[in-house]
C-alpha cells in the first residue's frame, strides 16, 4: 500500500475532494457561487495572522466590488438612455 505522505497520493486526494465538493447535489449553483463570493470578499485566502494584509485585502475587494456595481449601473443607464 502507498504511503499516506506520498506527494502523488496527497495531490490525488486533493483533486478527489475538489471534484466531490463541486459535484455535491445538496447545494445549488447559486448557493455555491454566493458562498465563494462571500469567502472571496471576506479575504478567506489571505494570511489570517497578518491583520494588515487581511484588512487591506478586504478593503480592496469591497472597493473593487463597489466600482464594478457603479460601472454596471452607468453602462445600463447608457443603454437605456436615462
Short mmCIF file of C-alpha atoms in Angstrom, two decimals:
data_model
loop_
_atom_site.label_atom_id
_atom_site.label_comp_id
_atom_site.label_asym_id
_atom_site.label_seq_id
_atom_site.Cartn_x
_atom_site.Cartn_y
_atom_site.Cartn_z
CA UNK A 1 0.00 0.00 0.00
CA UNK A 2 1.23 3.52 -0.75
CA UNK A 3 2.48 5.81 1.98
CA UNK A 4 -0.07 8.45 3.01
CA UNK A 5 2.69 11.08 2.92
CA UNK A 6 3.41 10.48 -0.76
CA UNK A 7 3.02 13.72 -2.74
CA UNK A 8 1.11 11.97 -5.53
CA UNK A 9 -1.40 10.49 -3.07
CA UNK A 10 -1.97 13.84 -1.41
CA UNK A 11 -2.50 15.52 -4.78
CA UNK A 12 -4.92 12.79 -5.88
CA UNK A 13 -6.87 13.12 -2.63
CA UNK A 14 -7.00 16.91 -3.05
CA UNK A 15 -8.36 16.54 -6.59
CA UNK A 16 -10.95 13.97 -5.50
CA UNK A 17 -12.11 16.23 -2.67
CA UNK A 18 -12.43 19.16 -5.08
CA UNK A 19 -14.46 17.10 -7.57
CA UNK A 20 -16.72 15.86 -4.78
CA UNK A 21 -17.22 19.40 -3.50
CA UNK A 22 -18.07 20.77 -6.94
CA UNK A 23 -20.44 17.95 -7.81
CA UNK A 24 -22.28 17.95 -4.48
CA UNK A 25 -26.00 17.92 -5.35
CA UNK A 26 -27.03 19.27 -1.94
CA UNK A 27 -26.04 22.84 -2.81
CA UNK A 28 -27.41 24.75 -5.75
CA UNK A 29 -25.20 26.63 -8.17
CA UNK A 30 -26.40 29.95 -6.77
CA UNK A 31 -25.65 28.87 -3.19
CA UNK A 32 -22.13 27.74 -4.09
CA UNK A 33 -21.48 30.93 -6.06
CA UNK A 34 -22.74 33.07 -3.19
CA UNK A 35 -20.53 31.22 -0.70
CA UNK A 36 -17.48 31.55 -2.95
CA UNK A 37 -18.17 35.28 -3.42
CA UNK A 38 -18.60 35.84 0.33
CA UNK A 39 -15.39 33.95 1.10
CA UNK A 40 -13.53 35.90 -1.57
CA UNK A 41 -14.65 39.32 -0.34
CA UNK A 42 -14.02 38.32 3.29
CA UNK A 43 -10.40 37.52 2.31
CA UNK A 44 -10.58 33.88 3.36
CA UNK A 45 -7.45 33.18 1.32
CA UNK A 46 -5.37 35.94 2.97
CA UNK A 47 -2.91 35.30 5.79
CA UNK A 48 -5.13 35.31 8.90
CA UNK A 49 -2.23 36.08 11.23
CA UNK A 50 -1.35 39.35 9.44
CA UNK A 51 -4.14 41.81 10.21
CA UNK A 52 -2.79 44.45 7.80
CA UNK A 53 -2.88 42.06 4.85
CA UNK A 54 -6.26 40.71 5.91
CA UNK A 55 -7.97 44.10 6.21
CA UNK A 56 -6.16 45.53 3.19
CA UNK A 57 -7.41 42.62 1.10
CA UNK A 58 -10.96 43.02 2.40
CA UNK A 59 -11.00 46.77 1.77
CA UNK A 60 -9.56 46.38 -1.71
CA UNK A 61 -12.05 43.70 -2.68
CA UNK A 62 -15.03 45.67 -1.34
CA UNK A 63 -13.88 48.78 -3.21
CA UNK A 64 -13.44 46.71 -6.37
CA UNK A 65 -16.93 45.27 -6.00
CA UNK A 66 -18.34 48.76 -5.46
CA UNK A 67 -16.57 50.03 -8.57
CA UNK A 68 -17.99 47.11 -10.57
CA UNK A 69 -21.53 47.96 -9.44
CA UNK A 70 -21.04 51.64 -10.34
CA UNK A 71 -19.73 50.72 -13.79
CA UNK A 72 -22.59 48.30 -14.43
CA UNK A 73 -25.19 50.90 -13.40
CA UNK A 74 -23.51 53.52 -15.63
CA UNK A 75 -23.47 51.10 -18.54
CA UNK A 76 -27.12 50.22 -18.03
CA UNK A 77 -28.07 53.90 -17.90
CA UNK A 78 -26.13 54.50 -21.11
CA UNK A 79 -28.00 51.75 -22.98
CA UNK A 80 -31.38 52.64 -21.54
CA UNK A 81 -30.86 56.29 -22.38
CA UNK A 82 -31.73 57.71 -18.99
#
